[in-house]
Short mmCIF file of C-alpha atoms in Angstrom, two decimals:
data_model
loop_
_atom_site.label_atom_id
_atom_site.label_comp_id
_atom_site.label_asym_id
_atom_site.label_seq_id
_atom_site.Cartn_x
_atom_site.Cartn_y
_atom_site.Cartn_z
CA UNK E 1 -3.04 28.38 -0.88
CA UNK E 2 -5.52 26.17 -1.85
CA UNK E 3 -7.26 24.01 0.59
CA UNK E 4 -7.87 20.21 -0.45
CA UNK E 5 -11.49 19.21 -0.05
CA UNK E 6 -12.61 16.32 2.32
CA UNK E 7 -12.57 12.76 0.47
CA UNK E 8 -15.85 12.81 0.83
CA UNK E 9 -16.15 15.61 -1.18
CA UNK E 10 -13.38 15.41 -3.80
CA UNK E 11 -15.05 13.88 -7.25
CA UNK E 12 -11.60 11.90 -8.05
CA UNK E 13 -11.74 9.42 -5.47
CA UNK E 14 -14.49 7.41 -4.37
CA UNK E 15 -16.97 8.09 -1.89
CA UNK E 16 -16.70 6.35 1.63
CA UNK E 17 -20.21 4.19 0.77
CA UNK E 18 -18.88 3.03 -2.24
CA UNK E 19 -18.03 -0.86 -2.26
CA UNK E 20 -14.08 -0.27 -2.06
CA UNK E 21 -13.46 2.97 -0.90
CA UNK E 22 -10.98 3.40 1.67
CA UNK E 23 -11.56 5.18 5.24
CA UNK E 24 -9.67 8.44 6.64
CA UNK E 25 -6.76 6.47 8.26
CA UNK E 26 -6.48 3.59 5.74
CA UNK E 27 -2.96 3.18 4.70
CA UNK E 28 -3.99 2.00 1.25
CA UNK E 29 -2.31 3.12 -2.12
CA UNK E 30 -3.33 6.59 -1.84
CA UNK E 31 -2.80 6.80 2.01
CA UNK E 32 -0.20 8.89 4.44
CA UNK E 33 2.48 5.70 4.58
CA UNK E 34 2.34 5.35 0.22
CA UNK E 35 2.97 9.26 0.74
CA UNK E 36 5.63 8.78 3.21
CA UNK E 37 7.27 5.37 1.14
CA UNK E 38 7.87 7.87 -2.00
CA UNK E 39 9.43 10.51 -0.06
CA UNK E 40 12.02 7.78 1.47
CA UNK E 41 12.42 6.43 -2.05
CA UNK E 42 13.13 9.74 -3.65
CA UNK E 43 15.62 11.05 -1.57
CA UNK E 44 17.40 7.04 -1.04
CA UNK E 45 16.93 6.67 -5.38
CA UNK E 46 18.92 10.32 -5.21
CA UNK E 47 21.31 9.22 -2.97
CA UNK E 48 22.09 5.84 -5.28
CA UNK E 49 22.64 7.76 -8.40
CA UNK E 50 24.76 10.39 -6.91
CA UNK E 51 26.90 7.01 -5.38
CA UNK E 52 26.49 5.55 -8.66
CA UNK E 53 27.24 8.19 -10.52
CA UNK E 54 30.73 8.80 -9.11
CA UNK E 55 31.14 5.17 -8.98
CA UNK E 56 30.38 4.38 -13.11
CA UNK E 57 29.63 7.68 -14.35
CA UNK E 58 26.13 8.57 -15.78
CA UNK E 59 25.36 5.28 -17.03
CA UNK E 60 25.25 4.48 -13.47
CA UNK E 61 23.29 7.63 -12.56
CA UNK E 62 20.51 7.14 -14.92
CA UNK E 63 20.79 3.30 -14.69
CA UNK E 64 19.92 3.96 -11.08
CA UNK E 65 17.08 5.95 -11.52
CA UNK E 66 15.70 4.01 -14.15
CA UNK E 67 15.67 1.21 -11.91
CA UNK E 68 14.18 3.26 -8.22
CA UNK E 69 11.71 4.65 -11.54
CA UNK E 70 11.13 0.82 -11.83
CA UNK E 71 11.02 -0.24 -8.29
CA UNK E 72 8.45 2.28 -8.03
CA UNK E 73 5.88 1.77 -10.35
CA UNK E 74 6.22 -1.60 -9.39
CA UNK E 75 5.23 -1.16 -5.94
CA UNK E 76 1.98 1.54 -7.15
CA UNK E 77 1.03 -1.43 -9.59
CA UNK E 78 1.08 -3.82 -6.88
CA UNK E 79 -0.46 -1.60 -4.62
CA UNK E 80 -3.47 -1.09 -6.07
CA UNK E 81 -3.93 -5.08 -7.45
CA UNK E 82 -3.28 -6.24 -4.03
CA UNK E 83 -5.45 -4.09 -2.75
CA UNK E 84 -8.44 -4.99 -4.55
CA UNK E 85 -7.32 -8.51 -4.49
CA UNK E 86 -7.60 -8.40 -0.26
CA UNK E 87 -10.66 -5.63 0.23
CA UNK E 88 -13.63 -7.48 1.33
CA UNK E 89 -15.75 -4.82 0.24
CA UNK E 90 -14.57 -5.53 -3.37
CA UNK E 91 -16.48 -8.87 -4.51
CA UNK E 92 -16.56 -8.43 -8.42
CA UNK E 93 -13.10 -8.79 -10.28
CA UNK E 94 -10.66 -10.65 -8.37
CA UNK E 95 -9.83 -12.81 -11.17
CA UNK E 96 -9.31 -9.68 -13.30
CA UNK E 97 -6.78 -8.26 -11.08
CA UNK E 98 -5.58 -11.69 -10.61
CA UNK E 99 -4.82 -12.24 -14.10
CA UNK E 100 -3.40 -8.52 -14.14
CA UNK E 101 -1.03 -9.58 -10.97
CA UNK E 102 0.56 -11.79 -13.40
CA UNK E 103 0.76 -9.92 -16.46
CA UNK E 104 2.74 -7.31 -14.22
CA UNK E 105 4.85 -9.55 -12.95
CA UNK E 106 5.84 -11.23 -16.69
CA UNK E 107 6.07 -7.78 -17.73
CA UNK E 108 8.60 -6.70 -14.84
CA UNK E 109 10.44 -10.20 -15.23
CA UNK E 110 10.69 -9.83 -18.92
CA UNK E 111 11.71 -5.75 -18.92
CA UNK E 112 14.36 -6.03 -16.51
CA UNK E 113 15.79 -9.20 -18.37
CA UNK E 114 15.75 -6.71 -21.36
CA UNK E 115 17.28 -4.08 -19.86
CA UNK E 116 20.19 -5.77 -18.49
CA UNK E 117 20.27 -8.45 -21.06
CA UNK E 118 20.76 -5.90 -23.47
CA UNK E 119 23.01 -3.66 -21.75
CA UNK E 120 20.88 -0.65 -21.97
CA UNK E 121 21.18 0.34 -18.27
CA UNK E 122 24.22 -0.96 -16.08
CA UNK E 123 23.60 -3.81 -13.98
CA UNK E 124 24.23 -3.38 -10.39
CA UNK E 125 23.07 0.53 -10.80
CA UNK E 126 19.64 -0.53 -11.94
CA UNK E 127 19.57 -3.21 -8.32
CA UNK E 128 20.94 -0.33 -6.61
CA UNK E 129 18.04 2.12 -7.72
CA UNK E 130 15.42 -1.02 -7.32
CA UNK E 131 16.97 -1.34 -3.69
CA UNK E 132 16.33 2.15 -2.83
CA UNK E 133 12.52 1.31 -3.34
CA UNK E 134 12.82 -1.49 -0.62
CA UNK E 135 14.71 0.90 1.63
CA UNK E 136 12.27 3.30 1.19
CA UNK E 137 9.42 0.63 2.41
CA UNK E 138 10.92 -0.03 5.16
CA UNK E 139 11.97 3.50 5.85
CA UNK E 140 8.50 4.54 5.24
CA UNK E 141 7.04 2.14 7.78
CA UNK E 142 9.30 3.08 10.42
CA UNK E 143 8.19 6.87 9.86
CA UNK E 144 5.00 5.59 10.25
CA UNK E 145 5.73 3.89 13.52
CA UNK E 146 7.42 6.38 14.96
CA UNK E 147 5.35 9.12 14.37
CA UNK E 148 2.17 10.73 16.36
CA UNK E 149 -1.05 9.85 15.50
CA UNK E 150 -4.17 11.81 16.46
CA UNK E 151 -6.18 9.19 18.54
CA UNK E 152 -8.75 7.60 16.18
CA UNK E 153 -10.57 5.84 18.75
CA UNK E 154 -11.73 2.15 19.44
CA UNK E 155 -12.51 0.81 15.02
CA UNK E 156 -9.03 1.96 14.10
CA UNK E 157 -7.34 -0.30 12.37
CA UNK E 158 -3.72 -0.41 14.07
CA UNK E 159 -5.02 -1.39 16.98
CA UNK E 160 -3.25 -4.38 19.01
CA UNK E 161 -6.23 -5.38 20.64
CA UNK E 162 -8.22 -8.34 20.02
#
């Protein structure tokens, strides 16, 4: 089994000294919370597809799968853009990130509108798939809240202390 190198040794990830670099305890778009949400979304999306297949046949199943994929893709892009917008370490490119956020939102509305208005997907099943991602966000957050955490010291961003 291959061990994953530390974040500072990984050529794909930025080092902690680079602008916008995430700390190891980060719950940002590449953190543990994002992975948990992904796992819960896959499980909820699969359950949704099975239920929609029983209710509406194969069209219901693939519509639900497409909804889950669209929801996850939207969440992935949103997490990266919003992280860039609110990260105080990143001062450049905020205007471009805001433009990308607006373009993403417009593309989402247009894409979903086309999928449903042209009857390429079953609307209710598609929404069930997107709802699976909403459930995953809540479930991933709850999973994060109840899972045991290692002590990270007093500089943890999860601290309730002022």
